[in-house]
Short mmCIF file of C-alpha atoms in Angstrom, two decimals:
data_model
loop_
_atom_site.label_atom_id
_atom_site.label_comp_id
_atom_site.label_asym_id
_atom_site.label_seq_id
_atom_site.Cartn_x
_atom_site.Cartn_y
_atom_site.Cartn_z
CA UNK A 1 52.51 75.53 144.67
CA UNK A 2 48.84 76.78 144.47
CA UNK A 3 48.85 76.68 148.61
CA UNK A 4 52.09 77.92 148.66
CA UNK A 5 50.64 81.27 146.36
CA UNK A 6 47.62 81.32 148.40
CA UNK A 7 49.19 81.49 151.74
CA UNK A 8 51.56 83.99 150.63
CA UNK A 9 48.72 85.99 148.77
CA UNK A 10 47.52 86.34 152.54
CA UNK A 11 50.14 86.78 154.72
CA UNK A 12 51.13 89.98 152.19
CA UNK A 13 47.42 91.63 152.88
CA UNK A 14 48.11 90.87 156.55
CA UNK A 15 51.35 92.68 156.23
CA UNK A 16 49.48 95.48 154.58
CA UNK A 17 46.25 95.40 156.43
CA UNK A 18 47.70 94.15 160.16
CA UNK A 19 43.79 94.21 161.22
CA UNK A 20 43.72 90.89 158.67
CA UNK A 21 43.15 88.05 160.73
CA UNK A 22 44.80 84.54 159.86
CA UNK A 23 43.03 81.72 161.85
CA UNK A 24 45.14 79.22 161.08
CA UNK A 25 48.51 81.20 161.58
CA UNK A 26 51.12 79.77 164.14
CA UNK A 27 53.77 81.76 165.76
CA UNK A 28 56.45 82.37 163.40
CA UNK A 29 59.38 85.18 162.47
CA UNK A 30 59.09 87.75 160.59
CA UNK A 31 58.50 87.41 157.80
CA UNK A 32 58.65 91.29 155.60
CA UNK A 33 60.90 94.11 155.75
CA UNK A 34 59.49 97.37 155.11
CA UNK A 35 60.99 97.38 151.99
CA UNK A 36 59.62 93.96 150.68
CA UNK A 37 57.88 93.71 147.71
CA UNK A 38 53.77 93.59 148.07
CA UNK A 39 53.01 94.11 144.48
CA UNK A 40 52.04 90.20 144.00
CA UNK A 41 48.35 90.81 146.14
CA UNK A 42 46.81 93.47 144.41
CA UNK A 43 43.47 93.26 146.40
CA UNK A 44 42.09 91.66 149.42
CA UNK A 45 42.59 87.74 149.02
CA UNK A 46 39.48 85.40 149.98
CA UNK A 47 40.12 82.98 153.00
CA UNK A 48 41.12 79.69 152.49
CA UNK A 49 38.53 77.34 151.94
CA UNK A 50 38.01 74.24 154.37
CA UNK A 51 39.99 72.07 151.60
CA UNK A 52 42.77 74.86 152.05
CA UNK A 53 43.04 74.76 155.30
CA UNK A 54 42.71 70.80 155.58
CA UNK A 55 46.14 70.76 152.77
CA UNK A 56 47.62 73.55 155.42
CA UNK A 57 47.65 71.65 157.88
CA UNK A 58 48.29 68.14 156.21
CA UNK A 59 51.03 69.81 154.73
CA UNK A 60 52.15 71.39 157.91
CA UNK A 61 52.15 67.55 159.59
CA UNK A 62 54.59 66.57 157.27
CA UNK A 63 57.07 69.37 157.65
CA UNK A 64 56.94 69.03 161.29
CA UNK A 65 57.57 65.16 161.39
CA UNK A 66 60.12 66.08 158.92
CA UNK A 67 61.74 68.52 161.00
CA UNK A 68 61.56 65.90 164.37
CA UNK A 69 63.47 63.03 162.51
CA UNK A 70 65.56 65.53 161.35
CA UNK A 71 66.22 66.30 165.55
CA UNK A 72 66.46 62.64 166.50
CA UNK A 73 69.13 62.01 164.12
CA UNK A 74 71.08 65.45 165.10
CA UNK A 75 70.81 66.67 161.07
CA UNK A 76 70.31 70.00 160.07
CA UNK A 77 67.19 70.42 157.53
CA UNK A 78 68.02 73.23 155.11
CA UNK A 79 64.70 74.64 153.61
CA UNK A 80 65.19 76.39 150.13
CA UNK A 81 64.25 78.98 148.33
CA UNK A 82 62.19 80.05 145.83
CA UNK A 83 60.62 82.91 143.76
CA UNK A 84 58.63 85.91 145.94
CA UNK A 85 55.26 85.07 144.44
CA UNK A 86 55.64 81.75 147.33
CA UNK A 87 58.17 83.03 149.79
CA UNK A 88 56.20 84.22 152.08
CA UNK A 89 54.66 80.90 153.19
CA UNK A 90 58.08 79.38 152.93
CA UNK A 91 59.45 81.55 155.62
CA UNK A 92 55.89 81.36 157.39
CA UNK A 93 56.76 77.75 157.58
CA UNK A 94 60.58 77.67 158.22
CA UNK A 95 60.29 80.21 161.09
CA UNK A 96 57.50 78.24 162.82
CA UNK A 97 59.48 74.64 162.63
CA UNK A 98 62.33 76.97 163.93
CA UNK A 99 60.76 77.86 166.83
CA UNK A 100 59.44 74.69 168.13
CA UNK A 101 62.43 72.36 166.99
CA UNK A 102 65.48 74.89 167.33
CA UNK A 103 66.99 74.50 170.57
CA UNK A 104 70.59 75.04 172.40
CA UNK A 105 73.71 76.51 170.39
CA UNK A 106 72.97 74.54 167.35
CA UNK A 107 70.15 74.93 165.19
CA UNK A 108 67.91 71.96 163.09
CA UNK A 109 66.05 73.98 160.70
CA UNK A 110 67.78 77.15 158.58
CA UNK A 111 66.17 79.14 156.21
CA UNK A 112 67.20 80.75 152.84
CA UNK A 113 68.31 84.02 152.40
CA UNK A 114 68.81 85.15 148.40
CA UNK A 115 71.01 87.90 148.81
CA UNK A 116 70.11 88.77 145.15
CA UNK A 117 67.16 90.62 146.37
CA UNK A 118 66.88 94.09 147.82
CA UNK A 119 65.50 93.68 151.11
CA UNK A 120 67.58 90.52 152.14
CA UNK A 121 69.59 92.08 154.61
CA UNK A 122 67.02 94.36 156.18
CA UNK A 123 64.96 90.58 156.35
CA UNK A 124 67.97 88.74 158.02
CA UNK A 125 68.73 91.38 160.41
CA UNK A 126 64.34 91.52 161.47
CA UNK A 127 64.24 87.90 161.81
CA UNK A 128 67.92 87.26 163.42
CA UNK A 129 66.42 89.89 166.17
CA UNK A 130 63.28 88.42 167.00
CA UNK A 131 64.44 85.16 167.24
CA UNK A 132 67.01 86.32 169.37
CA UNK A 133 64.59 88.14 171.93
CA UNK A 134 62.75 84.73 171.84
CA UNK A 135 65.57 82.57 172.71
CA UNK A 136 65.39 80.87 169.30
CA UNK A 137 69.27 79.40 167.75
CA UNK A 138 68.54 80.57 163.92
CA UNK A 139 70.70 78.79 161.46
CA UNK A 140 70.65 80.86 157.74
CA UNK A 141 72.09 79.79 153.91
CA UNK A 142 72.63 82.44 152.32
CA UNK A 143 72.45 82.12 148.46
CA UNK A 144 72.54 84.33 145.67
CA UNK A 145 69.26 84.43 143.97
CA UNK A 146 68.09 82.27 140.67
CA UNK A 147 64.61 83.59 139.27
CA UNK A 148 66.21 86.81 137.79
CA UNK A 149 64.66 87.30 134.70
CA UNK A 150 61.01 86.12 135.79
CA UNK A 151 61.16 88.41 139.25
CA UNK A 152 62.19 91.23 136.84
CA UNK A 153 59.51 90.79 134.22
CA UNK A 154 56.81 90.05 136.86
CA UNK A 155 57.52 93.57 138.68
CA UNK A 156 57.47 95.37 135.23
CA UNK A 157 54.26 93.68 134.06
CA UNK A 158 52.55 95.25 137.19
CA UNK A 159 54.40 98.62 136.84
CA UNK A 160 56.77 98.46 139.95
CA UNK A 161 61.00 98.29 140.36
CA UNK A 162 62.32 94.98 140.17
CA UNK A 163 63.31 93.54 143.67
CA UNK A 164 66.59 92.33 142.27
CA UNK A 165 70.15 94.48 142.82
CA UNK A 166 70.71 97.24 140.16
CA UNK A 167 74.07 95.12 139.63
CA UNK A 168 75.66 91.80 140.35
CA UNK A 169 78.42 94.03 142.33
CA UNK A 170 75.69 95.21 144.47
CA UNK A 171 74.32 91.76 145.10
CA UNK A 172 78.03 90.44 145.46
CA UNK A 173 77.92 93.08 148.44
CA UNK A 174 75.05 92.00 149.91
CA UNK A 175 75.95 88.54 149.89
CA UNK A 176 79.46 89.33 151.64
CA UNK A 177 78.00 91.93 154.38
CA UNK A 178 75.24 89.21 155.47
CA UNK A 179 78.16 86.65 155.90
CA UNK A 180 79.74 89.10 158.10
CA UNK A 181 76.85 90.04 160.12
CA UNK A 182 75.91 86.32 160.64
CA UNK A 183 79.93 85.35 161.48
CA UNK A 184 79.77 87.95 163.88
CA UNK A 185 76.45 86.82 165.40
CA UNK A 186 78.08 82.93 165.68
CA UNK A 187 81.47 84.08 166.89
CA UNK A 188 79.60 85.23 169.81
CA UNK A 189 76.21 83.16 170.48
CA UNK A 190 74.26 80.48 169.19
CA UNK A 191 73.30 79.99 165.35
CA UNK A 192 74.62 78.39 162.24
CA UNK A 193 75.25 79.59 158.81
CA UNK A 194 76.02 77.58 155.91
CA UNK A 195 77.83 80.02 152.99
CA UNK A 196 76.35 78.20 149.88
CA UNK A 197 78.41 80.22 146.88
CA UNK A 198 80.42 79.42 143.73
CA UNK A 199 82.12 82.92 143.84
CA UNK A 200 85.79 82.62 144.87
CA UNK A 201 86.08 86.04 146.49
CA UNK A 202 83.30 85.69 148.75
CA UNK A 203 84.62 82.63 150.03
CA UNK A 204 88.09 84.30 150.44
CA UNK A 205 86.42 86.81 152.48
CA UNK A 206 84.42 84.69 154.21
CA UNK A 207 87.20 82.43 155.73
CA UNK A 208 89.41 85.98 156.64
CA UNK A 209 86.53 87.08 158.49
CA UNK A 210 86.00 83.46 160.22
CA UNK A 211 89.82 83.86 161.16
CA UNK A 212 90.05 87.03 162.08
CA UNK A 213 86.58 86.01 164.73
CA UNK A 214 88.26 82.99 165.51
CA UNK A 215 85.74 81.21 164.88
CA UNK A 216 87.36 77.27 164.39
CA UNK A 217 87.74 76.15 160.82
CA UNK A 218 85.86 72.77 161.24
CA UNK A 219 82.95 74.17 163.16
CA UNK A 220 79.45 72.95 163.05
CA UNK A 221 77.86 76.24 163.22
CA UNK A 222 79.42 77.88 159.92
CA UNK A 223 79.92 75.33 156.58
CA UNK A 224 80.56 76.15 153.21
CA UNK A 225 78.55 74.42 150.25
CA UNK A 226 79.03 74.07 146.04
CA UNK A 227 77.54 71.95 143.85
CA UNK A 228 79.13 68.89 142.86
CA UNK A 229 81.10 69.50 139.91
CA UNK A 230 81.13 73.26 140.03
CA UNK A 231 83.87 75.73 141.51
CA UNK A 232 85.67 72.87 142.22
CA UNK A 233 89.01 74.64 143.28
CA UNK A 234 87.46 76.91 145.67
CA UNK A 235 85.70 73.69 147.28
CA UNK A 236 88.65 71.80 147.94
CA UNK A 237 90.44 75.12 148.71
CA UNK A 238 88.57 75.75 151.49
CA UNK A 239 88.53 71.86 152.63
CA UNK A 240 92.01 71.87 152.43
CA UNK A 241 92.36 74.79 154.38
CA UNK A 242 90.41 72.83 157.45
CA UNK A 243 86.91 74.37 156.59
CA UNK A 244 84.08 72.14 156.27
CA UNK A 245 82.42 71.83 153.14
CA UNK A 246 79.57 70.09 151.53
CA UNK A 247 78.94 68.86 147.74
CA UNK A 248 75.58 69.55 146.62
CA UNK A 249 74.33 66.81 144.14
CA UNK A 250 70.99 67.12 142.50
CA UNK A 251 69.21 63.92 141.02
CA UNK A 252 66.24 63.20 139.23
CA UNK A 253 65.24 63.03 135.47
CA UNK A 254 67.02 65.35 132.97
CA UNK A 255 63.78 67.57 132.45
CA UNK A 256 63.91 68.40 135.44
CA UNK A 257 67.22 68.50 136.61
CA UNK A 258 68.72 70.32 133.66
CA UNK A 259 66.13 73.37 134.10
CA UNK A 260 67.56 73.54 137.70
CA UNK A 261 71.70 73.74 136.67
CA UNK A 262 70.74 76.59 134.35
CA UNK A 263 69.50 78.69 137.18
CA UNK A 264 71.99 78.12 139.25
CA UNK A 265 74.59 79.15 136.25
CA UNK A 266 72.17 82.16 136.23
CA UNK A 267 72.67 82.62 139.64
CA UNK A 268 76.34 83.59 139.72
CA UNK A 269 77.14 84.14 136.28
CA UNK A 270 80.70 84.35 137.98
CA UNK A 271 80.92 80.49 138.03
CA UNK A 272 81.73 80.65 134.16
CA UNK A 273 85.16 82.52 135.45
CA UNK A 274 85.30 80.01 138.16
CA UNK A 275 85.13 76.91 135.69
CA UNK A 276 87.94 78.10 133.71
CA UNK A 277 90.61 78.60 136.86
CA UNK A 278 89.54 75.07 137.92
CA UNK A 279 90.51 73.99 134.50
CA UNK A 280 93.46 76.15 134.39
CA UNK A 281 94.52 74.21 138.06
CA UNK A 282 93.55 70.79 135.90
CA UNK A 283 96.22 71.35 133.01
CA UNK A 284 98.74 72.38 135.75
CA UNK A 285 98.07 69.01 137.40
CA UNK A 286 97.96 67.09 134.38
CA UNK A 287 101.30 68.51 133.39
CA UNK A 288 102.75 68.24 136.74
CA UNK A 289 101.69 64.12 136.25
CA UNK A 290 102.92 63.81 132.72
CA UNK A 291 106.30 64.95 133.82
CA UNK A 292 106.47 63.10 137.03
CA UNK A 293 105.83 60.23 134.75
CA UNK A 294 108.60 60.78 132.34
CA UNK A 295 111.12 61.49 134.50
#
């Protein structure tokens, strides 16, 4: 995480300061909107050190081996998100696997879009463009967002607006006008989206939009995605319905595993309405059963 902070510490001045020469940077996507936040690097970050730069690029061997099994075994490597204090090098890595390893219609590596955050869609249009103009198949999830309360703290602390939607309608908004633009962009061309949401409207309009585009239910380039035990009805909803949807199950100890489920309940605080119509299909079913039984 320290490398990750560092990196992104830099590429921010660089965004600032385009004079700011990174050494060790590859060709990659862009990366800020104009309206991304820059409050993190308050003054002119140090170069890395020859340690740095030895972990850069040690970590940078992995993720590209990664990313060629990954091609050799025609899987698509999803790359997460996380807070904007690390971002930066996230999507400084993502879009520079992307470019060497994305190829054709479909792509292998997809970044993470957190639609919770102001300048999402101004970010997904930049980078869907320039990849475009290079040739590049992007492949996106687009999330909500899960580090609300720490991204809003961290911008007061240093005196600036948070980054995060006014409201959860606003970010609901966001979320459903970057599925659009990115169903468009697929109906047409290469590119891949996965729709990773808990929220039952969105995926209503997601699969009226992928109808009305014609875009064919069970269709490699768009897939929708809920974790494994949550929004249950809407997952087997849309599976039912011929879309293609995957079951995200986390593992690992409970510390850190449990810490992880609460920000995704964050997340979409909607999944709390969600969880009560899946139970409210569950007595219907268990009814249905008991009486089938009976009689």
């Amino acid at each position: 995480m320290s490398l990750l902070e560092r990196v992104s510490d830099l590429l921010r001045w660089q965004k600032k300061d385009p004079s700011f020469k990174l050494p060790w940077m590859q060709d990659s996507l862009p990366i800020f909107s104009e309206s991304s936040p820059l409050y993190h690097t308050r003054k002119r970050p140090e170069p890395l050190t020859q340690q740095e730069e030895s972990d850069l690029e040690l970590a940078n061997q992995r993720f590209l081996e990664l990313c060629e099994k990954c091609v050799q075994a025609n899987i698509p490597l999803l790359v997460d998100a996380e807070h904007t204090s690390v971002q930066p090098a996230i999507d400084y890595f993502t879009y520079a696997a992307a470019i060497v390893h994305n190829k054709g219609e479909n792509p292998t590596v997809f970044g993470t879009i957190q639609t919770y955050l102001k300048d999402a869609k101004e970010r997904l249009l930049l980078t869907s463009k320039a990849a475009e103009k290079m040739g590049i198949p992007m492949g996106f999830k687009l999330v909500r967002g899960a580090y609300m309360s720490s991204e809003r703290k961290l911008a007061a602390d240093l005196g600036f607006a948070s980054p995060i939607h006014n409201s959860i309608m606003d970010t609901h908004k966001c979320f459903n006008d970057c599925t659009s633009f990115m169903l468009e962009k697929i109906a047409d061309g290469p590119g891949g989206v996965v729709l990773a949401t808990h929220n039952i409207e969105s995926g209503k309009l997601a699969a009226a939009k992928a109808h009305e585009l014609g875009i064919g239910k069970v269709n490699h380039k768009m897939e929708f995605a809920q974790l494994y035990g949550m929004s249950e009805a809407l997952s087997f909803g849309l599976s039912n319905a011929g879309f293609q949807v995957s079951k995200y199950m986390p593992f690992g100890p409970v510390e850190t595993v449990m810490p992880y489920l609460l920000r995704r309940a964050e997340e979409n605080r909607g999944v709390l309405a969600a969880s009560g119509f899946d139970r409210k299909l569950m007595r219907k079913e268990l009814v249905r059963r008991l009486r089938a039984a009976v009689y």
